[in-house]
Amino acid sequence: MLTGQDRHILNFRCHREGHIAGIVGDAGSSCSIPMARVLGLYRYPQLLHYVQDVHFKDSFGTKAFFDGVGNPAAQYDIVQWQGGSDGTIHQRTVGHYTTSAPLGKNLQINSSAIQWPITEQVPASECTPRCAPGFRKASKEGDPICCFLCVQCPQGEIANQTDSVECSMCPWDQWADSYQKRCIMKPRVFLSYEDPLGASLAAISIFLSAIPASIFALFFHSRATPIVKANHRWLSYLLLLSLTLVFLSSMAFIGYPTTEKCLLRQVAFGIIFALCVSCILAKTIMVVLAFSVTKPNSDLMTWFGPKMSYMVVIICTLIQGIVCTFWLSLFPPFPEYNINTQPGILIIECNEGSSIAFWCMLGYLGLLATTSFMLAFLARKLPDSFNETKYITFSMLAFLSVWLSFFPAYLSTKGKYMVAMEIFAILSSSSSLMSCIFFPKCYIILLRTEMNTREYLMGRNPAKKRKTIAI
């Protein structure tokens, strides 16, 4: 039919004119497609090209359809391989798909004819194992959508379901567990009383606060003795009271940083410490004036007295109070949650509001201490019996050394260790003031009562000659 010869000659046709317009192929593609390739060599079309936009029924009642370019409608049977009760496998048609049907009716499924697994669930079409929680699906380039990669969620994100398409971020106060399956609360870190470090500092603060309180009781009991009366005993009482409060103020830095604690702890410490150092400054000024007033009619006599010392204490403390008032009014401290310093840990700390105000408060304390140190150092040649300036010199030197070393240590630590560093500076500097100024006097009151006489302090002790000690 193709070559016009009895013998089959490939790619050769002897017909001058062909009478065959086309060949209708078999419905099965396994036969139609190879035939179409062979017929195409001889320029024969798997369908009459001139039959267009035709609808008819064959003798079996089957509808036939040819579109505008002569192509027939695509029609497919949807089949399922089903197992019989006798163990055999057979093919069963469960639906049809045809392009000639109206839109929305081209796919028909007989669900009652489908044989489902025992679980009565639709089997998943996939070429990859399911992604476990903690992983998400990632598509493979060039592969079907059912083929994917299981990629672990990034740090801080979770996937709490199987076959998750996306990972989700944990809330700001939570962190993903090690398997990245669920969010867990971040550990809250602050210097607490349950913490060994916090408990130790609290115990030390209470113990140290009892020492100036005990010295106060001793001085009040011995208030009539020369060693107590020698350098303004009311200033000594006020200084001991302020030292007690300074030691106790360090406990405000321990515990959960509430709004009230953040507002008051630095301010309370700054004002009480200013009161403490102001008392020492007033003591130093009193000693200098005591040995400067040599003539009864000197102009300095009008300034020398209790009013002078009280004025120094009030003015110096008031300046610190003004600084702290502006601080609280304009840039009040507040508690905040630090999530950036250590990943996975929530550090609860006080934001000081203004670092400038904080350092101004500490800087003013340093100015008072430096002034006391310089005055005490300049009074080093005064007679030793009444001279308290050498103890003030040592105390201010220790005070300044502690706080100068505190600055770099404070700036290099974070979280609860930063708070612990400030508490340590408060305790150590206050201890140096208490030790250098009051321990020598306590030694005389308790153990060397023979030195606690007016004659000895005036240098009239017959057992020894009067000495002048240069500091």
XYZ file of C-alpha atoms in Angstrom:
471
model
C 0.000 0.000 0.000
C 2.803 2.388 0.776
C 5.427 1.507 -1.884
C 3.226 0.193 -4.743
C 5.441 -2.924 -5.024
C 5.146 -6.454 -3.821
C 8.448 -6.030 -2.116
C 8.745 -3.566 0.759
C 11.253 -0.862 -0.103
C 11.947 1.417 2.817
C 11.517 5.140 2.180
C 10.496 4.519 -1.431
C 7.079 4.913 -3.046
C 6.256 3.976 -6.663
C 2.738 5.439 -6.687
C 2.453 8.535 -8.825
C -0.774 9.573 -7.169
C -2.117 8.235 -3.940
C -5.751 7.637 -3.279
C -5.395 7.264 0.497
C -6.106 10.502 2.289
C -5.284 9.206 5.738
C -5.352 6.287 8.104
C -7.318 6.077 11.315
C -5.036 4.610 13.950
C -5.740 2.244 16.765
C -6.864 3.651 20.088
C -3.919 2.044 21.798
C -0.834 4.267 21.745
C 1.539 1.282 21.698
C 0.419 0.562 18.162
C -0.584 4.001 16.893
C 2.639 5.836 17.707
C 5.025 3.466 15.814
C 2.618 3.420 12.859
C 2.477 7.199 12.829
C 6.281 7.362 12.648
C 6.396 4.967 9.704
C 3.514 6.629 7.850
C 5.120 9.993 8.410
C 8.032 8.926 6.189
C 5.543 8.606 3.324
C 3.759 11.825 4.196
C 0.536 10.094 5.299
C -1.178 11.742 8.399
C -2.871 8.951 12.647
C -5.952 10.963 11.270
C -8.011 12.493 8.366
C -6.857 16.104 8.382
C -9.919 17.366 6.649
C -12.316 16.080 9.315
C -12.634 19.110 11.644
C -15.157 20.115 14.305
C -17.079 16.872 13.864
C -19.149 15.033 16.464
C -20.698 11.662 15.692
C -21.408 8.228 17.124
C -20.084 5.029 15.713
C -22.052 1.832 15.376
C -21.301 0.934 18.986
C -22.739 4.209 20.210
C -19.370 5.645 21.155
C -19.058 9.363 20.654
C -16.312 10.555 18.330
C -14.981 14.090 18.317
C -12.489 15.980 16.153
C -11.388 19.485 17.098
C -10.730 22.461 14.842
C -7.398 21.128 13.586
C -8.596 17.574 13.096
C -7.263 16.101 16.332
C -9.450 13.642 18.218
C -10.393 14.125 21.860
C -8.026 12.567 24.371
C -9.763 9.966 26.485
C -8.173 7.892 29.195
C -9.323 5.189 31.530
C -8.189 5.447 35.154
C -7.440 1.953 36.386
C -6.347 0.387 39.648
C -4.580 -2.860 40.232
C -6.625 -4.670 42.834
C -6.034 -7.875 44.709
C -8.697 -10.515 44.701
C -9.718 -12.706 47.585
C -7.921 -15.610 45.899
C -4.656 -13.676 45.822
C -4.800 -12.750 42.145
C -4.194 -9.232 40.857
C -6.507 -7.742 38.256
C -7.018 -4.357 36.645
C -10.203 -2.449 37.335
C -11.382 0.791 35.772
C -12.247 3.287 38.507
C -12.681 6.440 36.438
C -12.317 8.271 33.135
C -10.686 11.414 31.830
C -11.699 13.023 28.534
C -10.913 16.415 27.071
C -14.175 16.601 25.101
C -16.345 16.814 28.201
C -17.472 20.193 29.569
C -15.146 21.962 31.988
C -15.429 20.473 35.461
C -16.789 17.150 34.156
C -13.785 15.908 32.221
C -12.595 13.854 35.224
C -14.926 11.238 36.688
C -13.929 8.977 39.589
C -15.984 6.119 40.939
C -14.696 6.179 44.544
C -16.772 3.147 45.471
C -14.795 1.109 42.963
C -11.447 2.053 44.492
C -9.865 -0.480 46.792
C -8.200 1.376 49.685
C -5.611 -0.014 52.098
C -6.715 -1.326 55.452
C -5.986 2.065 57.057
C -8.695 3.576 54.845
C -6.424 6.524 54.044
C -5.437 7.823 50.653
C -1.852 6.685 50.007
C 0.626 9.517 49.641
C 2.371 9.860 46.307
C 5.978 10.477 47.208
C 9.488 9.434 46.278
C 11.111 10.618 49.522
C 10.635 9.508 53.158
C 8.496 11.837 55.239
C 10.257 14.724 57.031
C 10.294 14.262 60.796
C 9.605 17.133 63.207
C 12.575 19.467 63.331
C 12.950 19.314 59.534
C 11.199 21.039 56.653
C 10.572 20.081 53.040
C 12.877 21.580 50.427
C 12.107 20.991 46.753
C 14.577 19.315 44.421
C 15.262 21.186 41.252
C 14.002 19.273 38.234
C 12.129 16.676 40.299
C 8.356 16.350 40.800
C 6.806 18.168 43.710
C 6.429 14.926 45.624
C 10.205 14.482 45.609
C 11.897 16.709 48.172
C 14.772 17.015 50.608
C 14.423 17.099 54.381
C 16.385 20.100 55.670
C 16.919 20.749 59.370
C 15.423 23.976 60.694
C 17.834 26.868 61.308
C 18.974 27.634 64.837
C 16.199 29.195 66.874
C 13.404 27.855 64.632
C 11.239 24.758 64.999
C 8.983 22.441 63.010
C 6.619 20.622 65.361
C 4.782 18.569 62.716
C 5.700 15.883 60.221
C 6.279 17.088 56.636
C 6.372 20.753 57.622
C 6.809 23.040 54.661
C 8.276 25.897 56.717
C 10.034 26.334 60.052
C 8.647 28.861 62.503
C 10.472 31.235 64.820
C 10.148 30.805 68.561
C 8.812 33.728 70.621
C 11.467 36.165 71.851
C 11.502 34.678 75.359
C 11.726 31.065 74.177
C 14.351 28.976 72.463
C 14.261 25.876 70.263
C 15.193 22.629 71.971
C 18.185 20.600 70.817
C 15.999 18.636 68.373
C 14.271 21.811 67.121
C 10.877 20.182 67.602
C 9.402 22.584 70.166
C 10.014 25.913 71.857
C 11.144 25.928 75.476
C 11.460 28.850 77.863
C 14.890 30.447 77.876
C 16.725 30.194 81.210
C 16.282 33.461 83.107
C 19.588 34.668 84.505
C 19.988 37.328 87.190
C 21.877 37.628 90.454
C 19.444 35.902 92.811
C 19.568 34.958 96.458
C 19.346 31.295 95.421
C 22.498 31.682 93.341
C 25.663 30.786 95.335
C 27.300 34.040 94.247
C 24.281 36.142 95.202
C 23.821 34.336 98.509
C 27.503 34.821 99.388
C 27.435 38.537 98.614
C 24.219 38.975 100.610
C 25.733 37.205 103.622
C 28.889 39.320 103.416
C 26.813 42.507 103.158
C 24.821 41.657 106.285
C 27.959 40.693 108.195
C 29.811 43.858 107.231
C 26.826 46.066 108.030
C 26.867 44.716 111.578
C 30.457 45.926 112.122
C 29.862 49.716 111.820
C 26.644 49.245 113.816
C 28.690 47.602 116.582
C 31.331 50.342 116.394
C 28.534 52.908 116.693
C 27.353 51.200 119.882
C 30.939 51.148 121.192
C 31.504 54.819 120.392
C 28.201 55.824 121.944
C 29.077 53.905 125.092
C 32.519 55.557 125.162
C 31.279 58.958 124.056
C 32.856 60.722 127.018
C 36.366 59.402 126.318
C 38.956 61.646 124.613
C 39.476 59.369 121.614
C 35.806 59.694 120.659
C 35.569 63.406 121.424
C 38.867 64.195 119.662
C 37.447 64.725 116.182
C 33.762 65.599 116.245
C 31.980 62.518 117.566
C 28.693 63.443 115.831
C 30.458 63.231 112.499
C 31.750 59.814 113.544
C 28.219 58.727 114.425
C 26.886 59.951 111.083
C 29.750 58.287 109.220
C 29.138 54.953 110.967
C 25.426 55.163 110.223
C 26.086 55.898 106.541
C 28.584 53.007 106.332
C 25.930 50.665 107.736
C 23.458 51.847 105.109
C 26.057 51.541 102.324
C 26.673 47.900 103.189
C 22.943 47.227 103.268
C 22.332 49.126 99.996
C 24.373 46.527 98.129
C 21.587 44.022 98.788
C 19.286 46.069 96.539
C 21.394 44.811 93.634
C 20.522 41.173 94.450
C 17.233 39.575 93.438
C 14.851 39.935 90.503
C 15.310 43.350 88.847
C 11.892 44.904 89.358
C 11.031 48.441 88.234
C 11.293 49.745 91.803
C 14.702 48.142 92.330
C 16.074 49.510 89.087
C 14.868 53.013 89.971
C 16.236 53.114 93.505
C 19.299 50.897 93.800
C 21.880 53.121 92.054
C 20.342 56.326 93.419
C 20.230 55.016 96.980
C 23.814 53.814 96.759
C 24.999 57.096 95.212
C 23.353 59.368 97.804
C 24.330 57.238 100.829
C 27.896 56.897 99.602
C 28.022 60.656 98.971
C 26.907 61.157 102.580
C 29.637 58.795 103.742
C 32.442 60.476 101.782
C 31.099 63.937 102.704
C 31.488 63.041 106.377
C 35.096 62.078 105.746
C 35.651 65.318 103.824
C 34.146 67.280 106.699
C 36.400 65.430 109.147
C 39.427 66.307 107.037
C 38.440 69.964 106.833
C 37.896 70.059 110.601
C 41.359 68.644 111.253
C 42.974 71.152 108.907
C 41.076 74.052 110.465
C 41.869 72.854 113.982
C 45.566 73.248 113.371
C 45.235 76.347 111.205
C 43.422 78.432 113.825
C 46.353 79.502 116.011
C 45.191 82.953 117.078
C 42.051 83.587 119.114
C 41.026 86.481 116.877
C 41.612 84.632 113.598
C 38.915 84.974 110.932
C 38.852 81.195 110.625
C 37.427 80.932 114.145
C 34.033 81.984 112.815
C 34.029 78.958 110.457
C 35.436 76.435 112.895
C 32.739 74.445 114.692
C 29.959 71.887 114.264
C 27.999 74.116 111.904
C 30.888 74.114 109.474
C 31.020 70.306 109.310
C 27.255 69.978 108.979
C 27.249 72.503 106.168
C 29.898 70.540 104.267
C 27.971 67.297 104.673
C 24.631 68.813 103.651
C 25.952 70.678 100.610
C 28.038 67.767 99.260
C 25.208 65.280 99.734
C 22.659 67.691 98.270
C 24.659 68.022 95.048
C 24.571 64.249 94.596
C 20.846 64.315 95.323
C 20.316 66.903 92.574
C 22.275 64.775 90.081
C 20.197 61.704 90.943
C 16.940 63.692 90.773
C 17.701 64.821 87.225
C 18.668 61.247 86.388
C 15.363 59.805 87.613
C 13.334 62.587 86.019
C 14.864 62.540 82.543
C 16.328 59.052 82.060
C 14.864 56.696 84.694
C 16.392 53.204 84.874
C 14.145 50.293 83.941
C 14.326 46.472 83.808
C 15.025 44.924 80.433
C 15.510 41.485 78.919
C 18.862 40.990 77.233
C 18.680 38.286 74.542
C 21.755 39.301 72.550
C 24.629 38.675 74.956
C 24.249 34.885 75.199
C 22.121 32.975 72.653
C 19.519 30.798 74.320
C 19.740 32.690 77.635
C 17.477 35.510 78.788
C 19.456 37.918 80.975
C 17.206 40.068 83.161
C 19.020 43.248 84.093
C 18.505 46.918 84.847
C 19.072 49.379 82.060
C 20.513 52.448 83.761
C 18.591 54.739 81.417
C 21.536 57.038 80.814
C 25.123 55.872 80.999
C 26.199 59.537 81.239
C 24.091 60.063 84.374
C 25.429 56.834 85.884
C 29.048 57.821 85.345
C 28.358 61.370 86.575
C 27.068 59.907 89.824
C 30.197 57.768 90.243
C 32.425 60.599 89.063
C 31.074 62.913 91.758
C 31.934 60.320 94.393
C 35.426 60.185 92.948
C 35.669 63.989 93.127
C 34.728 63.993 96.819
C 37.187 61.202 97.562
C 39.989 62.926 95.637
C 39.386 66.203 97.481
C 39.501 64.406 100.845
C 42.682 62.609 99.831
C 44.437 65.812 98.755
C 43.476 67.700 101.926
C 44.546 64.817 104.134
C 47.841 64.513 102.278
C 48.559 68.234 102.673
C 47.937 67.943 106.426
C 50.558 65.255 106.842
C 52.894 67.412 108.994
C 50.368 68.161 111.697
C 51.031 66.751 115.213
C 50.167 63.097 115.520
C 48.140 63.138 118.709
C 45.151 64.930 117.190
C 45.985 64.070 113.613
C 43.425 61.753 111.943
C 44.481 62.706 108.433
C 46.898 59.827 107.954
C 44.051 57.342 108.414
C 41.883 59.364 106.047
C 44.742 59.391 103.517
C 45.027 55.618 103.590
C 41.248 55.154 103.436
C 40.830 57.488 100.453
C 43.798 55.881 98.691
C 42.194 52.467 99.096
C 38.797 53.873 98.079
C 40.131 55.395 94.872
C 42.166 52.283 94.027
C 39.086 50.073 94.288
C 36.930 52.250 92.064
C 39.657 52.886 89.486
C 40.071 49.120 89.075
C 36.286 48.729 89.058
C 35.733 50.675 85.822
C 37.522 48.332 83.368
C 36.296 45.233 85.205
C 32.686 46.508 85.141
C 32.793 47.293 81.430
C 34.273 43.892 80.528
C 31.594 41.788 82.270
C 27.976 41.094 81.389
C 24.803 39.969 83.108
C 24.872 38.977 86.753
C 28.666 39.217 86.935
C 28.463 42.926 86.134
C 26.130 43.393 89.100
C 28.362 41.241 91.303
C 31.355 43.371 90.313
C 29.622 46.565 91.471
C 28.582 44.953 94.758
C 32.167 43.844 95.329
C 33.415 47.390 94.693
C 30.853 48.801 97.132
C 31.751 46.315 99.864
C 35.523 46.541 99.443
C 35.678 50.362 99.253
C 33.366 50.739 102.254
C 35.406 48.207 104.198
C 38.572 50.161 103.503
C 36.972 53.355 104.858
C 35.731 51.598 107.975
C 39.000 49.780 108.629
C 41.383 52.694 108.154
C 39.366 55.261 110.103
C 37.731 53.331 112.947
C 39.742 50.180 113.645
C 42.695 52.086 115.193
C 40.292 53.918 117.530
C 38.519 50.656 118.445
C 41.916 49.159 119.238
C 42.663 51.985 121.680
C 39.200 51.901 123.275
C 39.156 48.126 123.780
C 42.805 47.120 124.271
C 44.876 50.235 125.061
C 42.772 52.142 127.549
C 45.865 53.878 128.919
C 46.172 55.697 125.599
C 42.563 56.908 125.777
C 43.417 59.890 128.007
C 43.591 63.607 127.432
C 47.222 63.710 128.567
C 48.236 61.092 126.037
C 46.400 62.740 123.175
C 47.940 66.115 124.112
C 51.393 64.541 124.126
C 51.899 64.846 127.869
C 52.352 61.146 128.549
C 55.252 60.906 131.017
C 56.161 57.477 129.662
C 57.170 58.888 126.308
C 58.155 62.115 124.681
C 55.978 64.040 122.311
C 56.520 63.047 118.687
C 55.610 64.617 115.375
C 55.034 62.139 112.623
C 55.196 63.117 108.961
C 52.891 61.142 106.668
